[in-house]
Short mmCIF file of C-alpha atoms in Angstrom, two decimals:
data_model
loop_
_atom_site.label_atom_id
_atom_site.label_comp_id
_atom_site.label_asym_id
_atom_site.label_seq_id
_atom_site.Cartn_x
_atom_site.Cartn_y
_atom_site.Cartn_z
CA MET A 72 -6.54 -24.45 24.78
CA TYR A 73 -4.34 -21.47 23.89
CA LEU A 74 -6.22 -18.17 23.66
CA ALA A 75 -4.96 -15.59 21.18
CA LEU A 76 -3.63 -12.42 22.78
CA TYR A 77 -6.23 -10.15 21.18
CA ARG A 78 -8.97 -12.31 22.74
CA LYS A 79 -7.24 -12.86 26.05
CA TRP A 80 -6.56 -9.15 26.55
CA ARG A 81 -9.74 -7.75 25.01
CA PRO A 82 -10.92 -4.79 27.15
CA ARG A 83 -13.72 -5.68 29.56
CA VAL A 84 -14.57 -2.18 30.84
CA PHE A 85 -14.62 1.21 29.12
CA SER A 86 -11.43 2.41 30.79
CA ASP A 87 -9.46 -0.45 29.20
CA VAL A 88 -10.26 0.67 25.64
CA VAL A 89 -7.24 2.32 24.02
CA SER A 90 -7.31 5.72 22.27
CA GLN A 91 -11.11 6.12 22.20
CA GLU A 92 -11.69 8.29 25.26
CA HIS A 93 -14.03 10.60 23.31
CA ILE A 94 -16.38 7.62 22.94
CA THR A 95 -15.89 5.57 26.10
CA VAL A 96 -16.36 8.54 28.47
CA THR A 97 -19.62 9.48 26.72
CA LEU A 98 -20.98 5.93 26.83
CA GLN A 99 -19.94 5.53 30.47
CA ASN A 100 -21.74 8.77 31.39
CA GLN A 101 -24.89 7.65 29.56
CA VAL A 102 -24.97 4.35 31.41
CA ARG A 103 -24.33 6.08 34.75
CA SER A 104 -27.17 8.54 34.21
CA GLY A 105 -29.55 6.01 32.64
CA LYS A 106 -29.84 8.07 29.43
CA THR A 107 -28.81 5.51 26.83
CA ALA A 108 -30.10 5.70 23.27
CA HIS A 109 -32.14 2.99 21.57
CA ALA A 110 -29.66 2.71 18.64
CA TYR A 111 -25.94 3.30 18.21
CA LEU A 112 -23.81 3.31 15.07
CA PHE A 113 -20.09 2.62 15.56
CA THR A 114 -17.88 3.43 12.57
CA GLY A 115 -14.14 3.22 11.94
CA SER A 116 -11.36 1.07 10.51
CA ARG A 117 -10.80 -2.50 11.63
CA GLY A 118 -9.40 -3.32 15.05
CA THR A 119 -10.19 0.03 16.65
CA GLY A 120 -12.64 -1.21 19.30
CA LYS A 121 -16.11 -1.14 17.72
CA THR A 122 -17.13 -4.68 18.64
CA THR A 123 -15.34 -4.47 21.98
CA CYS A 124 -17.26 -1.33 22.99
CA SER A 125 -20.49 -2.94 21.77
CA LYS A 126 -20.02 -5.86 24.17
CA ILE A 127 -19.01 -3.62 27.07
CA LEU A 128 -22.10 -1.46 26.48
CA ALA A 129 -24.35 -4.54 26.30
CA LYS A 130 -23.01 -5.69 29.68
CA ALA A 131 -23.12 -2.23 31.24
CA VAL A 132 -26.81 -1.54 30.46
CA ASN A 133 -27.81 -4.95 31.84
CA CYS A 134 -25.39 -5.27 34.79
CA LEU A 135 -27.02 -5.90 38.17
CA HIS A 136 -24.36 -3.90 40.01
CA PRO A 137 -22.77 -1.36 37.64
CA VAL A 138 -19.69 0.45 38.89
CA ASP A 139 -19.55 4.10 37.79
CA GLY A 140 -21.06 3.27 34.39
CA ASN A 141 -18.92 0.16 33.89
CA PRO A 142 -20.11 -3.46 34.15
CA CYS A 143 -19.13 -5.14 37.44
CA LEU A 144 -17.98 -8.31 35.60
CA GLU A 145 -19.01 -10.37 38.65
CA CYS A 146 -22.79 -10.69 38.49
CA GLU A 147 -24.54 -13.53 36.68
CA ILE A 148 -25.60 -11.20 33.86
CA CYS A 149 -22.04 -10.02 33.15
CA ARG A 150 -20.67 -13.56 33.30
CA GLY A 151 -23.50 -14.91 31.13
CA ILE A 152 -22.98 -12.27 28.44
CA GLU A 153 -19.22 -12.88 28.62
CA ASP A 154 -19.53 -16.64 27.99
CA GLY A 155 -22.43 -16.34 25.55
CA SER A 156 -24.96 -18.26 27.62
CA ILE A 157 -27.49 -15.41 27.86
CA MET A 158 -29.66 -15.25 24.76
CA ASP A 159 -30.89 -11.69 25.30
CA VAL A 160 -27.67 -10.34 23.77
CA VAL A 161 -27.42 -11.36 20.12
CA GLU A 162 -24.39 -10.85 17.84
CA MET A 163 -25.22 -10.97 14.15
CA ASP A 164 -22.66 -10.90 11.34
CA ALA A 165 -24.31 -9.07 8.47
CA ALA A 166 -21.66 -10.35 6.06
CA SER A 167 -23.17 -13.84 6.23
CA ASN A 168 -26.70 -13.00 7.50
CA ASN A 169 -27.68 -10.22 5.16
CA SER A 170 -31.00 -11.31 3.73
CA VAL A 171 -34.39 -9.82 4.47
CA GLU A 172 -35.44 -13.10 6.10
CA ASP A 173 -32.61 -12.79 8.65
CA VAL A 174 -33.71 -9.29 9.64
CA ARG A 175 -37.39 -10.24 9.73
CA SER A 176 -36.55 -13.08 12.10
CA LEU A 177 -34.64 -10.62 14.29
CA ARG A 178 -37.54 -8.16 14.16
CA ASP A 179 -40.10 -10.79 15.19
CA GLU A 180 -37.90 -11.94 18.07
CA ALA A 181 -37.35 -8.36 19.28
CA GLY A 182 -41.05 -8.04 20.07
CA TYR A 183 -40.69 -10.41 23.02
CA ALA A 184 -39.55 -9.18 26.42
CA PRO A 185 -36.01 -10.19 27.45
CA ALA A 186 -35.71 -13.42 29.44
CA VAL A 187 -33.24 -12.36 32.14
CA CYS A 188 -31.80 -8.99 31.13
CA ARG A 189 -33.20 -5.47 31.23
CA TYR A 190 -32.61 -5.00 27.49
CA ARG A 191 -32.52 -7.18 24.43
CA VAL A 192 -29.32 -6.03 22.72
CA TYR A 193 -28.71 -6.69 19.03
CA ILE A 194 -25.11 -6.17 17.86
CA ILE A 195 -25.03 -6.17 14.04
CA ASP A 196 -21.46 -6.22 12.77
CA GLU A 197 -20.53 -5.08 9.23
CA VAL A 198 -24.06 -3.70 8.90
CA HIS A 199 -23.22 -2.18 5.49
CA MET A 200 -23.39 -5.71 4.06
CA LEU A 201 -27.17 -5.93 4.51
CA SER A 202 -29.23 -6.01 1.33
CA ALA A 203 -31.53 -3.12 0.43
CA SER A 204 -34.61 -5.10 1.44
CA ALA A 205 -32.95 -6.10 4.72
CA PHE A 206 -32.22 -2.43 5.48
CA ASN A 207 -35.89 -1.63 4.83
CA ALA A 208 -36.96 -4.37 7.23
CA LEU A 209 -34.51 -3.09 9.88
CA LEU A 210 -35.71 0.47 9.41
CA LYS A 211 -39.26 -0.56 10.28
CA ILE A 212 -38.36 -1.64 13.82
CA MET A 213 -35.81 1.18 14.33
CA GLU A 214 -38.51 3.76 13.63
CA GLU A 215 -40.64 2.54 16.55
CA PRO A 216 -38.47 0.26 18.69
CA PRO A 217 -39.85 -1.52 21.76
CA PRO A 218 -38.56 0.08 24.99
CA HIS A 219 -36.64 -3.07 25.91
CA VAL A 220 -34.60 -3.21 22.66
CA LEU A 221 -31.17 -1.66 22.01
CA PHE A 222 -29.46 -1.80 18.63
CA ILE A 223 -25.69 -1.44 18.18
CA LEU A 224 -24.61 -1.32 14.53
CA ALA A 225 -20.93 -1.48 13.53
CA THR A 226 -19.37 -0.83 10.14
CA THR A 227 -16.07 -0.05 8.44
CA GLU A 228 -17.86 1.52 5.44
CA ILE A 229 -20.31 4.12 6.70
CA HIS A 230 -20.95 5.46 3.18
CA LYS A 231 -22.78 2.21 2.34
CA VAL A 232 -25.29 2.58 5.19
CA PRO A 233 -28.55 4.32 4.13
CA GLN A 234 -29.10 7.75 5.63
CA THR A 235 -32.49 6.63 6.88
CA ILE A 236 -30.66 4.21 9.19
CA VAL A 237 -27.87 6.64 10.13
CA SER A 238 -30.32 9.36 11.14
CA ARG A 239 -31.97 7.07 13.69
CA CYS A 240 -28.72 6.25 15.48
CA GLN A 241 -26.23 8.00 17.71
CA GLN A 242 -23.09 7.84 15.59
CA TYR A 243 -19.62 7.40 17.10
CA ASP A 244 -16.48 7.48 14.94
CA PHE A 245 -13.64 5.31 16.20
CA ARG A 246 -10.28 6.78 15.25
CA ARG A 247 -7.13 4.82 14.54
CA ILE A 248 -5.19 3.79 17.63
CA ARG A 249 -2.36 6.20 18.36
CA PRO A 250 1.00 4.41 17.85
CA ALA A 251 2.24 5.50 21.29
CA ASP A 252 -0.91 4.11 22.94
CA SER A 253 -0.66 0.86 21.01
CA ALA A 254 3.01 0.39 21.94
CA LYS A 255 2.29 1.18 25.60
CA ARG A 256 -0.52 -1.39 25.72
CA MET A 257 1.68 -4.09 24.16
CA LEU A 258 4.45 -3.46 26.68
CA GLU A 259 1.91 -3.80 29.52
CA ILE A 260 0.70 -7.11 28.09
CA ALA A 261 4.25 -8.39 27.54
CA ALA A 262 5.07 -7.68 31.19
CA GLN A 263 2.39 -10.17 32.19
CA GLU A 264 3.18 -12.82 29.60
CA ASP A 265 6.10 -15.24 29.26
CA PHE A 266 8.04 -13.21 26.68
CA THR A 267 9.94 -9.91 26.65
CA LEU A 268 9.34 -7.03 24.27
CA ASP A 269 11.76 -4.22 23.44
CA GLU A 270 10.34 -0.70 23.27
CA ASP A 271 11.56 -0.12 19.71
CA ALA A 272 10.02 -3.46 18.65
CA ALA A 273 6.69 -2.40 20.18
CA ALA A 274 6.92 0.89 18.28
CA LEU A 275 7.57 -0.98 15.02
CA ILE A 276 4.60 -3.31 15.57
CA ALA A 277 2.39 -0.31 16.30
CA ARG A 278 3.50 1.32 13.06
CA LEU A 279 2.87 -1.84 11.03
CA ALA A 280 -0.59 -2.29 12.58
CA ASP A 281 -1.62 1.03 11.02
CA GLY A 282 -3.94 2.06 13.84
CA GLY A 283 -5.50 -1.33 14.57
CA MET A 284 -5.06 -2.72 18.08
CA ARG A 285 -6.23 -6.18 17.08
CA ASP A 286 -3.72 -6.29 14.22
CA ALA A 287 -0.97 -5.18 16.63
CA LEU A 288 -1.76 -7.93 19.13
CA SER A 289 -2.02 -10.55 16.38
CA LEU A 290 1.44 -9.61 15.12
CA LEU A 291 2.76 -9.57 18.70
CA ASP A 292 1.34 -13.08 19.17
CA GLN A 293 3.09 -14.23 16.02
CA CYS A 294 6.38 -12.70 17.14
CA ALA A 295 6.08 -14.40 20.55
CA ALA A 296 5.76 -17.76 18.80
CA PHE A 297 8.98 -17.00 16.92
CA SER A 298 11.10 -15.88 19.89
CA ASP A 299 10.81 -15.37 23.65
CA HIS A 300 12.65 -12.07 23.26
CA ILE A 301 11.08 -9.78 20.69
CA ASP A 302 13.32 -7.10 19.18
CA ARG A 303 13.11 -5.15 15.93
CA GLU A 304 14.81 -7.90 13.93
CA VAL A 305 12.29 -10.49 15.14
CA VAL A 306 9.41 -8.20 14.16
CA ALA A 307 10.91 -7.54 10.72
CA GLN A 308 11.47 -11.25 10.05
CA THR A 309 8.07 -12.31 11.37
CA ALA A 310 6.15 -9.65 9.46
CA GLY A 311 8.13 -10.31 6.28
CA ILE A 312 9.09 -6.68 5.83
CA ALA A 313 12.20 -4.86 4.79
CA GLY A 314 13.81 -3.37 7.86
CA SER A 315 14.59 0.31 7.91
CA GLY A 316 18.22 -0.52 7.07
CA HIS A 317 17.19 -1.83 3.66
CA LEU A 318 14.95 1.18 3.08
CA PHE A 319 17.73 3.63 3.89
CA ALA A 320 20.15 1.62 1.72
CA LEU A 321 17.73 1.78 -1.23
CA SER A 322 17.20 5.51 -0.76
CA ASP A 323 20.98 6.01 -0.56
CA ALA A 324 21.38 4.19 -3.88
CA ILE A 325 18.68 6.36 -5.45
CA ALA A 326 20.34 9.52 -4.11
CA ALA A 327 23.69 8.38 -5.55
CA GLN A 328 22.05 7.52 -8.90
CA ASP A 329 23.51 4.02 -8.47
CA ALA A 330 21.13 1.74 -10.35
CA ALA A 331 23.38 -1.31 -9.93
CA ALA A 332 23.36 -1.01 -6.13
CA ALA A 333 19.60 -0.46 -6.04
CA LEU A 334 18.90 -3.48 -8.25
CA THR A 335 21.29 -5.65 -6.23
CA LEU A 336 19.47 -4.73 -3.00
CA LEU A 337 16.12 -5.42 -4.63
CA GLY A 338 17.36 -8.82 -5.78
CA GLU A 339 18.45 -9.71 -2.24
CA LEU A 340 15.07 -8.70 -0.82
CA TYR A 341 13.26 -10.65 -3.53
CA ASP A 342 15.37 -13.76 -2.90
CA ASN A 343 14.48 -13.50 0.79
CA ALA A 344 10.77 -13.64 -0.13
CA LYS A 345 10.01 -9.99 0.54
CA GLY A 346 6.74 -9.02 -1.09
CA MET A 347 7.09 -6.41 -3.82
CA GLU A 348 3.83 -4.63 -2.94
CA ARG A 349 4.81 -4.49 0.72
CA LEU A 350 8.26 -3.17 -0.17
CA VAL A 351 6.90 -0.39 -2.39
CA THR A 352 4.35 0.52 0.30
CA GLU A 353 7.19 0.79 2.82
CA LEU A 354 9.23 2.94 0.42
CA ILE A 355 6.25 5.28 0.03
CA GLY A 356 6.02 5.54 3.81
CA HIS A 357 9.79 6.01 3.96
CA TYR A 358 9.77 8.98 1.59
CA ARG A 359 6.60 10.33 3.21
CA SER A 360 8.62 10.68 6.40
CA VAL A 361 11.30 12.57 4.45
CA MET A 362 8.61 14.81 2.94
CA LEU A 363 7.20 15.63 6.38
CA CYS A 364 10.67 16.40 7.73
CA LYS A 365 11.22 18.69 4.73
CA SER A 366 7.87 20.44 5.09
CA THR A 367 7.56 20.99 8.85
CA SER A 368 9.79 22.39 11.55
CA ASP A 369 8.61 19.85 14.14
CA PRO A 370 7.94 16.52 12.37
CA GLN A 371 8.17 14.37 15.50
CA SER A 372 4.40 14.36 16.04
CA LEU A 373 3.75 13.40 12.41
CA VAL A 374 6.50 10.85 11.71
CA THR A 375 6.15 7.46 13.39
CA CYS A 376 9.70 6.21 13.88
CA LEU A 377 12.47 5.79 16.40
CA PRO A 378 14.62 8.78 17.44
CA ASP A 379 17.68 7.61 15.48
CA GLU A 380 15.53 7.11 12.36
CA LEU A 381 14.07 10.60 12.73
CA GLU A 382 17.59 12.03 12.65
CA ARG A 383 18.33 10.14 9.43
CA TYR A 384 15.09 11.36 7.86
CA GLN A 385 15.99 14.93 8.77
CA GLU A 386 19.43 14.50 7.21
CA MET A 387 17.85 13.11 4.03
CA ALA A 388 15.45 16.07 3.94
CA LYS A 389 18.41 18.45 3.91
CA THR A 390 19.91 16.82 0.82
CA LEU A 391 16.71 16.47 -1.25
CA SER A 392 14.54 19.18 -2.71
CA LEU A 393 10.79 18.98 -2.17
CA PRO A 394 10.09 18.54 -5.93
CA ARG A 395 12.53 15.61 -6.00
CA ILE A 396 10.84 13.99 -2.98
CA LEU A 397 7.43 14.40 -4.61
CA GLU A 398 8.81 12.98 -7.86
CA ILE A 399 10.07 9.87 -6.05
CA LEU A 400 6.76 9.44 -4.24
CA GLY A 401 4.93 9.76 -7.56
CA VAL A 402 7.08 7.09 -9.22
CA PHE A 403 6.56 4.62 -6.38
CA GLN A 404 2.83 5.38 -6.19
CA ARG A 405 2.41 4.68 -9.91
CA CYS A 406 4.49 1.53 -9.47
CA LEU A 407 2.22 0.38 -6.63
CA ASP A 408 -0.86 1.03 -8.76
CA SER A 409 0.53 -1.08 -11.60
CA LEU A 410 1.73 -4.04 -9.50
CA SER A 411 -1.71 -5.63 -9.28
CA ARG A 412 -1.94 -5.67 -13.08
CA SER A 413 1.63 -6.78 -13.75
CA GLY A 414 2.67 -10.26 -14.77
CA ASP A 415 6.10 -9.75 -13.19
CA GLN A 416 6.05 -7.52 -10.12
CA LYS A 417 9.82 -7.54 -9.72
CA VAL A 418 10.26 -6.04 -13.19
CA GLU A 419 7.83 -3.23 -12.32
CA VAL A 420 9.88 -2.34 -9.24
CA GLU A 421 13.12 -2.59 -11.23
CA ILE A 422 11.71 -0.15 -13.78
CA ALA A 423 10.78 2.28 -11.00
CA LEU A 424 14.26 2.10 -9.47
CA ILE A 425 15.98 2.53 -12.84
CA ARG A 426 13.79 5.50 -13.62
CA LEU A 427 14.71 7.13 -10.30
CA CYS A 428 18.41 6.31 -10.60
CA CYS A 429 18.89 7.04 -14.29
CA GLY A 430 16.13 9.52 -15.17
CA ALA A 431 18.48 12.50 -15.13
CA GLN A 432 21.02 10.61 -17.22
CA PHE A 433 18.31 9.71 -19.75
CA GLN A 434 17.30 13.34 -20.06
CA ALA A 435 20.87 14.60 -20.37
CA ALA A 436 21.74 11.96 -22.95
CA GLN A 437 18.64 12.70 -24.96
CA THR A 438 19.44 16.41 -24.95
CA ALA A 439 23.11 15.86 -25.88
CA VAL A 440 22.83 13.13 -28.48
CA THR A 441 19.52 13.43 -30.26
CA PRO A 442 20.05 16.97 -31.60
CA ALA A 443 23.62 16.09 -32.62
CA VAL A 444 22.35 13.28 -34.82
CA GLN A 445 18.99 14.50 -36.05
CA ALA A 446 19.90 18.16 -36.53
CA ALA A 447 23.28 17.56 -38.19
CA PRO A 448 23.67 19.69 -41.37
CA SER A 449 23.58 17.95 -44.72
CA PRO A 450 27.07 17.37 -46.05
CA ALA A 451 28.20 19.57 -48.93
CA PRO A 452 28.04 17.88 -52.35
CA ALA A 453 31.27 16.21 -53.39
CA ALA A 454 33.43 17.83 -56.11
CA PRO A 455 32.86 16.05 -59.45
CA ALA A 456 36.55 16.10 -60.38
CA SER A 457 37.59 13.44 -57.88
CA PRO A 458 34.83 11.03 -56.86
CA ALA A 459 35.02 9.77 -53.27
CA PRO A 460 36.25 6.21 -52.86
CA LYS A 461 33.64 3.57 -52.09
CA PRO A 462 33.42 2.90 -48.36
CA GLU A 463 34.11 -0.56 -47.10
CA PRO A 464 30.84 -2.44 -46.39
CA LYS A 465 29.93 -2.34 -42.70
CA ALA A 466 29.23 -5.52 -40.79
CA GLU A 467 25.65 -6.41 -39.79
CA PRO A 468 23.40 -4.82 -38.79
CA ALA A 469 24.40 -2.08 -41.20
CA PRO A 470 24.04 -3.49 -44.74
CA ALA A 471 26.24 -2.17 -47.51
CA GLY A 472 24.83 0.72 -49.48
CA ASN A 473 22.74 3.38 -47.84
CA GLY A 474 23.74 3.98 -44.22
CA PRO A 475 21.30 4.29 -41.31
CA VAL A 476 19.18 7.40 -41.10
CA PRO A 477 17.29 8.77 -38.08
CA MET A 478 13.78 7.33 -37.74
CA ALA A 479 11.71 10.51 -37.90
CA GLN A 480 8.61 8.83 -36.41
CA TRP A 481 10.41 7.66 -33.24
CA PRO A 482 9.59 10.73 -31.05
CA ASP A 483 5.90 10.40 -31.96
CA MET A 484 6.04 6.69 -31.16
CA LEU A 485 7.51 7.46 -27.74
CA ASP A 486 4.84 10.08 -27.13
CA GLU A 487 2.07 7.60 -27.96
CA MET A 488 3.83 4.96 -25.85
CA SER A 489 3.78 7.25 -22.81
CA ARG A 490 -0.02 7.05 -22.91
CA SER A 491 -0.75 3.53 -24.17
CA GLU A 492 2.28 1.55 -22.93
CA PRO A 493 3.79 3.49 -19.98
CA ALA A 494 5.97 0.57 -18.84
CA LEU A 495 7.53 0.26 -22.31
CA TYR A 496 7.93 4.03 -22.51
CA VAL A 497 9.95 4.06 -19.27
CA MET A 498 12.32 1.45 -20.74
CA LEU A 499 12.84 3.48 -23.92
CA GLU A 500 12.82 6.99 -22.47
CA GLY A 501 15.79 8.97 -23.79
CA SER A 502 16.42 6.60 -26.70
CA CYS A 503 16.99 7.31 -30.41
CA ALA A 504 16.23 5.09 -33.41
CA TYR A 505 17.77 4.74 -36.86
CA VAL A 506 16.64 2.79 -39.92
CA SER A 507 19.10 0.86 -42.07
CA GLY A 508 17.50 -1.35 -44.70
CA GLY A 509 15.39 -3.93 -42.85
CA VAL A 510 16.91 -3.10 -39.47
CA VAL A 511 15.90 -0.55 -36.82
CA LEU A 512 18.78 0.39 -34.53
CA ILE A 513 17.77 1.58 -31.06
CA GLU A 514 20.36 3.59 -29.19
CA SER A 515 19.55 3.80 -25.47
CA PRO A 516 21.32 4.76 -22.25
CA ASN A 517 19.22 2.20 -20.36
CA PRO A 518 21.64 -0.54 -19.23
CA MET A 519 18.76 -2.92 -18.56
CA LEU A 520 17.00 -2.49 -21.90
CA LYS A 521 18.15 -5.81 -23.30
CA SER A 522 16.89 -7.91 -20.39
CA LEU A 523 13.67 -5.87 -20.07
CA LEU A 524 12.74 -6.27 -23.73
CA LEU A 525 13.35 -9.99 -23.50
CA THR A 526 10.87 -10.25 -20.61
CA ASN A 527 7.25 -11.28 -21.23
CA ASN A 528 7.60 -10.91 -25.03
CA ILE A 529 7.91 -7.12 -24.72
CA GLY A 530 10.41 -6.99 -27.60
CA ALA A 531 7.87 -8.57 -29.94
CA LYS A 532 5.31 -5.93 -28.92
CA LEU A 533 7.80 -3.18 -29.79
CA ALA A 534 8.51 -4.82 -33.15
CA ASP A 535 4.75 -4.80 -33.87
CA MET A 536 4.58 -1.08 -33.08
CA VAL A 537 7.52 -0.38 -35.39
CA GLU A 538 5.81 -2.39 -38.16
CA GLN A 539 2.60 -0.37 -37.76
CA THR A 540 4.59 2.86 -37.97
CA LEU A 541 6.91 1.99 -40.88
CA GLY A 542 4.50 -0.23 -42.79
CA SER A 543 6.85 -3.23 -42.99
CA ARG A 544 8.52 -5.70 -40.66
CA HIS A 545 11.99 -4.72 -39.38
CA ARG A 546 14.50 -6.47 -37.19
CA LEU A 547 15.38 -4.66 -33.96
CA ARG A 548 18.89 -4.25 -32.65
CA ILE A 549 20.10 -2.39 -29.54
CA ALA A 550 23.13 -0.14 -29.25
CA LYS A 551 23.93 0.78 -25.66
CA ARG A 552 24.92 4.43 -25.26
CA GLU A 553 27.96 4.41 -22.99
CA THR A 554 29.29 7.91 -23.68
CA GLN A 555 27.79 11.08 -24.99
CA VAL A 556 28.31 11.44 -28.71
CA SER A 557 29.19 14.70 -30.35
CA GLY A 558 30.48 15.74 -33.71
CA PRO A 559 29.20 15.11 -37.24
CA GLU A 560 26.40 12.71 -38.02
CA SER A 561 28.70 10.08 -39.51
CA SER A 562 30.69 9.88 -36.28
CA ALA A 563 27.53 9.38 -34.23
CA LEU A 564 26.26 6.69 -36.59
CA ASP A 565 29.60 4.91 -36.62
CA HIS A 566 29.49 4.87 -32.83
CA ILE A 567 25.99 3.35 -32.86
CA LEU A 568 26.89 0.76 -35.49
CA SER A 569 29.99 -0.31 -33.62
CA LYS A 570 28.08 -0.72 -30.38
CA ALA A 571 25.35 -2.70 -32.12
CA LYS A 572 28.00 -4.87 -33.73
CA GLU A 573 29.80 -5.42 -30.44
CA GLN A 574 26.68 -6.42 -28.54
CA ASN A 575 25.10 -8.29 -31.45
CA ILE A 576 21.71 -8.11 -29.73
CA GLU A 577 18.68 -9.10 -31.74
CA VAL A 578 15.38 -8.69 -29.94
CA HIS A 579 12.94 -9.82 -32.57
CA GLU A 580 13.30 -11.09 -36.12
CA SER A 581 10.57 -11.47 -38.66
#
């Protein structure tokens, strides 16, 4: 039967444990000197070696022939603990055995002397999952433990463990595996397996594992099933991530303010089944690397990437200001926060990209056009001697008679939208609105506004907001702002009407 790599290559002695020397050396010294504690608490993120060190410690304190504080792995005790045949070492998963009855049973059993070992060892994984009454039952035996009992508690959420338990344990914090150590270990394993692993692929796996050795070996196992030769492309395809090429291409499009290119790239990634949450997370990490290159003189120790990527990050840092980098990170972070609540994750990412690519254009257009229309001086009254000729009626949506006038409540609506409907606000940022009879004309520089408003009935929601503001139902029409408008009010309104007429877009009709 095939054995997964993380099980096959699980460390068997303290010196095999990766990146936790501050813990393994201490434990090894305690075993060597015979000064072990009666209770240990191992904390840290997943896959960092908590359970592995628990098993090594259980073997080491019971080994018949310990070697410099390590288990010999040859005696009957070591072999019995390894294959699970010795009942004096008990592993308990608190996630599924968290009741007070489970702990009482453990407590009653602990009173008996071990059958073949020196110590009865109880390894309680995910101890934070115990109920309050179970913790109270455990505390009773930890206060006055029998001399032949050793407790090893492991948790990923130390803040959920009562202080009464913590104070009775020696606590050891397992840090995340250093990427260089993780990559080195994977290359050593690959050298003894029937597949080859490139150094840059090992570095990428280490980065994706986010400090977890078990996660790294699981991904390596998956890559080995995909190809006998594992390079960066194999890792990217297997993990379902966007390679750094796509990330740099997206950031180039954002830097060039090219929304079309950014949206095209996003569409390609989406069609290739790239997860939107994973992509945004990668973009946050991507711009984090740029931020570190911008903020420090020696980012190599802080940025986990290949040498050629570091050069590209440093070049990007030269072209971007720190406020702009922080702005981009903020937009993607807010996008990531909203993805779990969104009915269409792709639209959320599209909005973020448009905002980053067109935000400056929105602001400039709003500054240039809105004052020109709303602050235009009232025309002088016509001379009574020669009345002005009647203008020709304009085509829909401008009915004959009174022409469109600026909607004075629109800025307040946008302000309220920014708090109550932030996604809708982003779509309409920089827009102007005009009322003409039963029609509200929306002039916007957003090239995607039509398709966005037609998604998930968003246009109907906007029409409801307009009705609440104006007191009656109005039809909505969109006029795309292609050029900045200047000059008298009539010229600006003619421009809007013509664009609305050309596009003939009706979002919602009562």
